[in-house]
Amino acid sequence: MAEANRINDVISTGMEGDIALICIDNPPVNATGQAVRAGLKEAMEGLVSEGRAKVIAIYCAGRTFVAGADIREFGKPPQAPGLGDVLSAIEGSPIPVISIIHGTALGGGYELALSTHARVAVEGARIGLPEVLLGLLPGAGGTQRLPRLSGLAFALDVILSGRQVPAKEAAAKGAVDKVMAGEPRDVALKAGQEVIDGTLPTRRTDLIEAEYDRKVIDDTLAGVKKKNPHLISPVKCVEAVAACNLPLEEGLKVERQCFIDCMNTPQRAGLIHAFFGERAVSNIPEAKGDHRPLNKIGVIGGGTMGSGISTACLTAGIPVMLVEVKQEALDRGVATITKNLDGAVSRGKMSADKRDATLALLSTSLEMEALADVDLVIEAVFEKMEIKKEIFEKLDRICKPGAILASNTSYLDVNQIAAVTKRPEDVLGLHFFSPAHVMRLLEIVQGEKTAADVVATGFRLAANLKKVGVLAQVCDGFIGNRILGHYSKVIAYLVLDGASPQQVDDALEGFGLAMGPHKVGDLAGLDIGYMNRQRMKEEGLNPAERYGGVVADRIAEQGWYGRKTGKGYYVYDAGAPVPNEDVAGIIDAVRAEQGITPKSFTEQEIVDRYMTAMISEAARVVEDGTAKRPVDVDMVFLFGYGFPRFRGGPLHYADTIGAAELVKRIEAYAKEDAHYWQVPEILRKMAADGTTFADLNS
Ligand code: 3H9
């Protein structure tokens, strides 16, 4: 800067002729932490009292404009000055102020831009108000100023979706005034000169009257409540926007109150835990070391999983060699991949040309030898140890030195698979979740001998595929399926002991699950669980364990496999599914045979038992090191199992109950079934120490 004046560590000002520049430099994303707010206030006061500048341009250093308030400050005592006050001072400035947006102007960052008198986006920039995704709402004027600039419908869309709006669309809607090319500082000078020349008009947003339509607001509110019956912040967003017909000062008061209401909810804490958790899982040394190349990937198996994995890799631009044993199976695999990509085209996520180019990255073969030149092979065949061993022996012979050999097994012992090769250091588990091109979780399973750069490559693959990679150690089912295997038993016990399947589904949907477990069973096919239980029976059940599968077995034995047969726990005719009356008869008969007198359970009791079972096994998974930290378990459940994001994950939720209460609950349940309900040692210790799972995350 010609005349640089450092206000503090993150804010500096300077003069270039008649143009004053304010630069925000607060890496990584220029969040409006206390130093930024205080520095901006001081810089504005200085420039206004000096009175030399004809225009003030605010821009940012680094990769982006301000990406929002500093989320790390939330939940802590507020520190002056508040962002709202700083922005009101900017809006009230007698010298016109403009903002130069590059990268992303999000949340409080875009609100800063809204308080200035004109917004210039650098080409490629995006704006957005994503607070709703954090259980909040724009709390520094966004709900009041955006409708004034761009109208109610657009403002409601941006605020409720949290989406990032490209500069071009934002300009068309008046949400930015101009799009220019260049470096932010150069654009600041150019745009500043245009303001002086009168070619870039400026205006105060607070003086614009918002167009107002009560019906749009009422309809939006009704839609929001229907779409997200559990969430508080979308309702509060609409409530705040509804105040945009008041004078700005009054509207800001309503917005402030709505913001505080949201800030005080456990949903806000859960969603912010999810935001940081998503980043924390790969913020570990294991993910960061050297990695091996990923220029070509082999996939063995063209079934649902293999096709989904191939689709994910191809979509990320990685060439795939798909191998199957029979031509028909290969054709089916290619057809599934094509269908997956067509789906992306019809949803507007991919152009037809891009689909063709993506498909051109796929080659196929009936010979494993075709995998000789790939960097990574992902085996996705039946869950049978003998078949996997046979494949890995062959891969060991065929694949080039240094190639990574991965299994998509969902529960088998990766060490045993690795042991059949002469290169166990190159073997790991890459557990995708179905549908693999949609679900974001990837469990990266580290075997005893897996090399460090192979694990790091697993994380690199996750990042390339835009998935959330979570490190897991070997055990039956790794993190997710092991925990699922445990808590799914409590669902059967609840039904045996008195709850109806529908009651269980309703209670858990009320807790936030998108679909109750019996509806999920009907969707997945009840024959699958039945076959698994038969296999387990053949292998020998644990006599100490209560067998809960009797009801499910009898339902499947009727040939009622759920949706695909039109009947399961529910009956699927034309309308909404209704509970299958015959299932009630089966349940009554089983209870009578087992001498069970049915109890009644409240919805809360159902949720408590279900969650306590999930938390118990999750705690053991952390205790024995299968998961590195509680946050890893939480992210597995958010990204792989549809656990409600606003609850943060099972162990974040556990902290809201507290270890002492959980121990008390488990001990009470243990009076009915001491084998199933056992207090994990880690939980007992936490109850004694007064510590939480969150303490183990740091
Ligand atoms: C708000 O503004 C409220 C106001 O309305 C009212 C106030 C009164 N704070 O994602 P990345 C960290 S609410 C603190 O990996 P990318 C992030 O944790 C806020 N830290 O990069 C990571 O740290 P680490 C509304 C933040 O390039 C590092 O920065 N705004 C914040 O993939 C890099 O992040 C939002 O919700 C923050 N606000 O994506 C935007 N943002 O390296 C949230 C990021 O230690 N942010 N960090 O792991 C994002 O969506 C993405 O970070 C962004 C960059 C698109 C900006």
PDB file of N, CA and C in Angstrom, residues 316-370:
ATOM      1  N   ALA A 316     -14.858 -38.347 -10.046  1.00  0.00           N
ATOM      2  CA  ALA A 316     -13.734 -37.526  -9.576  1.00  0.00           C
ATOM      3  C   ALA A 316     -12.660 -37.400 -10.657  1.00  0.00           C
ATOM      4  N   GLY A 317     -12.907 -37.992 -11.829  1.00  0.00           N
ATOM      5  CA  GLY A 317     -11.965 -37.851 -12.940  1.00  0.00           C
ATOM      6  C   GLY A 317     -10.854 -38.889 -12.929  1.00  0.00           C
ATOM      7  N   ILE A 318     -11.017 -39.958 -12.137  1.00  0.00           N
ATOM      8  CA  ILE A 318      -9.961 -40.983 -12.071  1.00  0.00           C
ATOM      9  C   ILE A 318     -10.346 -42.153 -12.991  1.00  0.00           C
ATOM     10  N   PRO A 319      -9.476 -42.530 -13.935  1.00  0.00           N
ATOM     11  CA  PRO A 319      -9.770 -43.675 -14.803  1.00  0.00           C
ATOM     12  C   PRO A 319      -9.942 -44.961 -13.982  1.00  0.00           C
ATOM     13  N   VAL A 320     -10.912 -45.781 -14.377  1.00  0.00           N
ATOM     14  CA  VAL A 320     -11.221 -47.008 -13.634  1.00  0.00           C
ATOM     15  C   VAL A 320     -11.164 -48.205 -14.571  1.00  0.00           C
ATOM     16  N   MET A 321     -10.559 -49.291 -14.096  1.00  0.00           N
ATOM     17  CA  MET A 321     -10.626 -50.580 -14.794  1.00  0.00           C
ATOM     18  C   MET A 321     -11.547 -51.471 -13.953  1.00  0.00           C
ATOM     19  N   LEU A 322     -12.710 -51.803 -14.518  1.00  0.00           N
ATOM     20  CA  LEU A 322     -13.673 -52.626 -13.782  1.00  0.00           C
ATOM     21  C   LEU A 322     -13.532 -54.079 -14.233  1.00  0.00           C
ATOM     22  N   VAL A 323     -13.364 -54.979 -13.266  1.00  0.00           N
ATOM     23  CA  VAL A 323     -13.167 -56.390 -13.594  1.00  0.00           C
ATOM     24  C   VAL A 323     -14.298 -57.228 -13.012  1.00  0.00           C
ATOM     25  N   GLU A 324     -14.841 -58.091 -13.837  1.00  0.00           N
ATOM     26  CA  GLU A 324     -15.871 -59.050 -13.383  1.00  0.00           C
ATOM     27  C   GLU A 324     -15.514 -60.413 -13.931  1.00  0.00           C
ATOM     28  N   VAL A 325     -16.183 -61.464 -13.421  1.00  0.00           N
ATOM     29  CA  VAL A 325     -15.847 -62.795 -13.919  1.00  0.00           C
ATOM     30  C   VAL A 325     -16.670 -63.193 -15.142  1.00  0.00           C
ATOM     31  N   LYS A 326     -17.891 -62.665 -15.228  1.00  0.00           N
ATOM     32  CA  LYS A 326     -18.750 -63.049 -16.361  1.00  0.00           C
ATOM     33  C   LYS A 326     -19.173 -61.809 -17.144  1.00  0.00           C
ATOM     34  N   GLN A 327     -19.347 -61.994 -18.455  1.00  0.00           N
ATOM     35  CA  GLN A 327     -19.717 -60.876 -19.313  1.00  0.00           C
ATOM     36  C   GLN A 327     -21.031 -60.223 -18.856  1.00  0.00           C
ATOM     37  N   GLU A 328     -22.027 -61.093 -18.471  1.00  0.00           N
ATOM     38  CA  GLU A 328     -23.325 -60.495 -18.070  1.00  0.00           C
ATOM     39  C   GLU A 328     -23.155 -59.587 -16.857  1.00  0.00           C
ATOM     40  N   ALA A 329     -22.340 -60.066 -15.910  1.00  0.00           N
ATOM     41  CA  ALA A 329     -22.134 -59.279 -14.682  1.00  0.00           C
ATOM     42  C   ALA A 329     -21.430 -57.969 -15.025  1.00  0.00           C
ATOM     43  N   LEU A 330     -20.485 -58.058 -15.944  1.00  0.00           N
ATOM     44  CA  LEU A 330     -19.762 -56.858 -16.360  1.00  0.00           C
ATOM     45  C   LEU A 330     -20.731 -55.878 -17.037  1.00  0.00           C
ATOM     46  N   ASP A 331     -21.577 -56.416 -17.907  1.00  0.00           N
ATOM     47  CA  ASP A 331     -22.560 -55.565 -18.602  1.00  0.00           C
ATOM     48  C   ASP A 331     -23.494 -54.897 -17.600  1.00  0.00           C
ATOM     49  N   ARG A 332     -23.900 -55.689 -16.598  1.00  0.00           N
ATOM     50  CA  ARG A 332     -24.793 -55.111 -15.568  1.00  0.00           C
ATOM     51  C   ARG A 332     -24.080 -53.981 -14.827  1.00  0.00           C
ATOM     52  N   GLY A 333     -22.801 -54.213 -14.524  1.00  0.00           N
ATOM     53  CA  GLY A 333     -22.017 -53.191 -13.818  1.00  0.00           C
ATOM     54  C   GLY A 333     -21.941 -51.902 -14.639  1.00  0.00           C
ATOM     55  N   VAL A 334     -21.621 -52.051 -15.927  1.00  0.00           N
ATOM     56  CA  VAL A 334     -21.504 -50.864 -16.793  1.00  0.00           C
ATOM     57  C   VAL A 334     -22.864 -50.164 -16.881  1.00  0.00           C
ATOM     58  N   ALA A 335     -23.931 -50.976 -16.956  1.00  0.00           N
ATOM     59  CA  ALA A 335     -25.274 -50.378 -17.038  1.00  0.00           C
ATOM     60  C   ALA A 335     -25.588 -49.596 -15.756  1.00  0.00           C
ATOM     61  N   THR A 336     -25.191 -50.148 -14.612  1.00  0.00           N
ATOM     62  CA  THR A 336     -25.460 -49.434 -13.348  1.00  0.00           C
ATOM     63  C   THR A 336     -24.674 -48.128 -13.282  1.00  0.00           C
ATOM     64  N   ILE A 337     -23.412 -48.190 -13.706  1.00  0.00           N
ATOM     65  CA  ILE A 337     -22.587 -46.969 -13.683  1.00  0.00           C
ATOM     66  C   ILE A 337     -23.216 -45.914 -14.608  1.00  0.00           C
ATOM     67  N   THR A 338     -23.638 -46.368 -15.797  1.00  0.00           N
ATOM     68  CA  THR A 338     -24.252 -45.431 -16.751  1.00  0.00           C
ATOM     69  C   THR A 338     -25.516 -44.834 -16.142  1.00  0.00           C
ATOM     70  N   LYS A 339     -26.305 -45.685 -15.478  1.00  0.00           N
ATOM     71  CA  LYS A 339     -27.547 -45.193 -14.858  1.00  0.00           C
ATOM     72  C   LYS A 339     -27.219 -44.169 -13.754  1.00  0.00           C
ATOM     73  N   ASN A 340     -26.192 -44.470 -12.970  1.00  0.00           N
ATOM     74  CA  ASN A 340     -25.803 -43.530 -11.904  1.00  0.00           C
ATOM     75  C   ASN A 340     -25.436 -42.167 -12.497  1.00  0.00           C
ATOM     76  N   LEU A 341     -24.652 -42.207 -13.584  1.00  0.00           N
ATOM     77  CA  LEU A 341     -24.222 -40.941 -14.192  1.00  0.00           C
ATOM     78  C   LEU A 341     -25.397 -40.230 -14.862  1.00  0.00           C
ATOM     79  N   ASP A 342     -26.299 -41.015 -15.483  1.00  0.00           N
ATOM     80  CA  ASP A 342     -27.498 -40.409 -16.080  1.00  0.00           C
ATOM     81  C   ASP A 342     -28.309 -39.687 -15.003  1.00  0.00           C
ATOM     82  N   GLY A 343     -28.344 -40.309 -13.824  1.00  0.00           N
ATOM     83  CA  GLY A 343     -29.068 -39.699 -12.696  1.00  0.00           C
ATOM     84  C   GLY A 343     -28.487 -38.331 -12.382  1.00  0.00           C
ATOM     85  N   ALA A 344     -27.141 -38.250 -12.414  1.00  0.00           N
ATOM     86  CA  ALA A 344     -26.490 -36.957 -12.138  1.00  0.00           C
ATOM     87  C   ALA A 344     -26.877 -35.938 -13.213  1.00  0.00           C
ATOM     88  N   VAL A 345     -26.989 -36.407 -14.461  1.00  0.00           N
ATOM     89  CA  VAL A 345     -27.370 -35.498 -15.552  1.00  0.00           C
ATOM     90  C   VAL A 345     -28.807 -35.021 -15.337  1.00  0.00           C
ATOM     91  N   SER A 346     -29.706 -35.967 -15.001  1.00  0.00           N
ATOM     92  CA  SER A 346     -31.111 -35.543 -14.884  1.00  0.00           C
ATOM     93  C   SER A 346     -31.332 -34.657 -13.656  1.00  0.00           C
ATOM     94  N   ARG A 347     -30.466 -34.771 -12.644  1.00  0.00           N
ATOM     95  CA  ARG A 347     -30.591 -33.872 -11.486  1.00  0.00           C
ATOM     96  C   ARG A 347     -29.875 -32.539 -11.728  1.00  0.00           C
ATOM     97  N   GLY A 348     -29.304 -32.395 -12.916  1.00  0.00           N
ATOM     98  CA  GLY A 348     -28.648 -31.127 -13.253  1.00  0.00           C
ATOM     99  C   GLY A 348     -27.264 -30.994 -12.629  1.00  0.00           C
ATOM    100  N   LYS A 349     -26.714 -32.112 -12.127  1.00  0.00           N
ATOM    101  CA  LYS A 349     -25.393 -32.053 -11.471  1.00  0.00           C
ATOM    102  C   LYS A 349     -24.258 -32.232 -12.476  1.00  0.00           C
ATOM    103  N   MET A 350     -24.599 -32.730 -13.668  1.00  0.00           N
ATOM    104  CA  MET A 350     -23.563 -33.029 -14.656  1.00  0.00           C
ATOM    105  C   MET A 350     -24.159 -32.781 -16.045  1.00  0.00           C
ATOM    106  N   SER A 351     -23.335 -32.247 -16.958  1.00  0.00           N
ATOM    107  CA  SER A 351     -23.849 -32.057 -18.320  1.00  0.00           C
ATOM    108  C   SER A 351     -23.745 -33.386 -19.065  1.00  0.00           C
ATOM    109  N   ALA A 352     -24.487 -33.501 -20.163  1.00  0.00           N
ATOM    110  CA  ALA A 352     -24.450 -34.742 -20.945  1.00  0.00           C
ATOM    111  C   ALA A 352     -23.040 -34.961 -21.509  1.00  0.00           C
ATOM    112  N   ASP A 353     -22.385 -33.870 -21.912  1.00  0.00           N
ATOM    113  CA  ASP A 353     -21.019 -34.000 -22.444  1.00  0.00           C
ATOM    114  C   ASP A 353     -20.071 -34.528 -21.374  1.00  0.00           C
ATOM    115  N   LYS A 354     -20.251 -33.976 -20.165  1.00  0.00           N
ATOM    116  CA  LYS A 354     -19.376 -34.392 -19.058  1.00  0.00           C
ATOM    117  C   LYS A 354     -19.629 -35.875 -18.752  1.00  0.00           C
ATOM    118  N   ARG A 355     -20.894 -36.290 -18.814  1.00  0.00           N
ATOM    119  CA  ARG A 355     -21.221 -37.701 -18.579  1.00  0.00           C
ATOM    120  C   ARG A 355     -20.473 -38.586 -19.583  1.00  0.00           C
ATOM    121  N   ASP A 356     -20.492 -38.174 -20.858  1.00  0.00           N
ATOM    122  CA  ASP A 356     -19.819 -38.979 -21.884  1.00  0.00           C
ATOM    123  C   ASP A 356     -18.311 -39.033 -21.630  1.00  0.00           C
ATOM    124  N   ALA A 357     -17.754 -37.880 -21.258  1.00  0.00           N
ATOM    125  CA  ALA A 357     -16.307 -37.832 -20.994  1.00  0.00           C
ATOM    126  C   ALA A 357     -15.972 -38.692 -19.771  1.00  0.00           C
ATOM    127  N   THR A 358     -16.871 -38.680 -18.787  1.00  0.00           N
ATOM    128  CA  THR A 358     -16.645 -39.452 -17.560  1.00  0.00           C
ATOM    129  C   THR A 358     -16.695 -40.950 -17.872  1.00  0.00           C
ATOM    130  N   LEU A 359     -17.679 -41.339 -18.675  1.00  0.00           N
ATOM    131  CA  LEU A 359     -17.813 -42.763 -19.028  1.00  0.00           C
ATOM    132  C   LEU A 359     -16.614 -43.244 -19.843  1.00  0.00           C
ATOM    133  N   ALA A 360     -16.036 -42.298 -20.602  1.00  0.00           N
ATOM    134  CA  ALA A 360     -14.881 -42.673 -21.430  1.00  0.00           C
ATOM    135  C   ALA A 360     -13.670 -43.041 -20.564  1.00  0.00           C
ATOM    136  N   LEU A 361     -13.713 -42.694 -19.277  1.00  0.00           N
ATOM    137  CA  LEU A 361     -12.605 -43.045 -18.376  1.00  0.00           C
ATOM    138  C   LEU A 361     -12.718 -44.484 -17.879  1.00  0.00           C
ATOM    139  N   LEU A 362     -13.824 -45.149 -18.247  1.00  0.00           N
ATOM    140  CA  LEU A 362     -14.058 -46.519 -17.756  1.00  0.00           C
ATOM    141  C   LEU A 362     -13.564 -47.547 -18.773  1.00  0.00           C
ATOM    142  N   SER A 363     -12.747 -48.493 -18.310  1.00  0.00           N
ATOM    143  CA  SER A 363     -12.436 -49.657 -19.150  1.00  0.00           C
ATOM    144  C   SER A 363     -12.861 -50.900 -18.374  1.00  0.00           C
ATOM    145  N   THR A 364     -13.055 -51.998 -19.088  1.00  0.00           N
ATOM    146  CA  THR A 364     -13.552 -53.204 -18.425  1.00  0.00           C
ATOM    147  C   THR A 364     -12.757 -54.413 -18.885  1.00  0.00           C
ATOM    148  N   SER A 365     -12.802 -55.436 -18.057  1.00  0.00           N
ATOM    149  CA  SER A 365     -12.121 -56.670 -18.449  1.00  0.00           C
ATOM    150  C   SER A 365     -12.708 -57.848 -17.686  1.00  0.00           C
ATOM    151  N   LEU A 366     -12.554 -59.035 -18.274  1.00  0.00           N
ATOM    152  CA  LEU A 366     -12.947 -60.254 -17.564  1.00  0.00           C
ATOM    153  C   LEU A 366     -11.709 -60.914 -16.952  1.00  0.00           C
ATOM    154  N   GLU A 367     -10.569 -60.266 -17.124  1.00  0.00           N
ATOM    155  CA  GLU A 367      -9.310 -60.854 -16.633  1.00  0.00           C
ATOM    156  C   GLU A 367      -8.700 -59.975 -15.549  1.00  0.00           C
ATOM    157  N   MET A 368      -8.331 -60.590 -14.441  1.00  0.00           N
ATOM    158  CA  MET A 368      -7.673 -59.823 -13.374  1.00  0.00           C
ATOM    159  C   MET A 368      -6.329 -59.240 -13.843  1.00  0.00           C
ATOM    160  N   GLU A 369      -5.740 -59.870 -14.857  1.00  0.00           N
ATOM    161  CA  GLU A 369      -4.444 -59.388 -15.364  1.00  0.00           C
ATOM    162  C   GLU A 369      -4.535 -57.932 -15.821  1.00  0.00           C
ATOM    163  N   ALA A 370      -5.743 -57.495 -16.169  1.00  0.00           N
ATOM    164  CA  ALA A 370      -5.930 -56.115 -16.621  1.00  0.00           C
ATOM    165  C   ALA A 370      -5.619 -55.113 -15.506  1.00  0.00           C
TER     166      ALA A 370
END
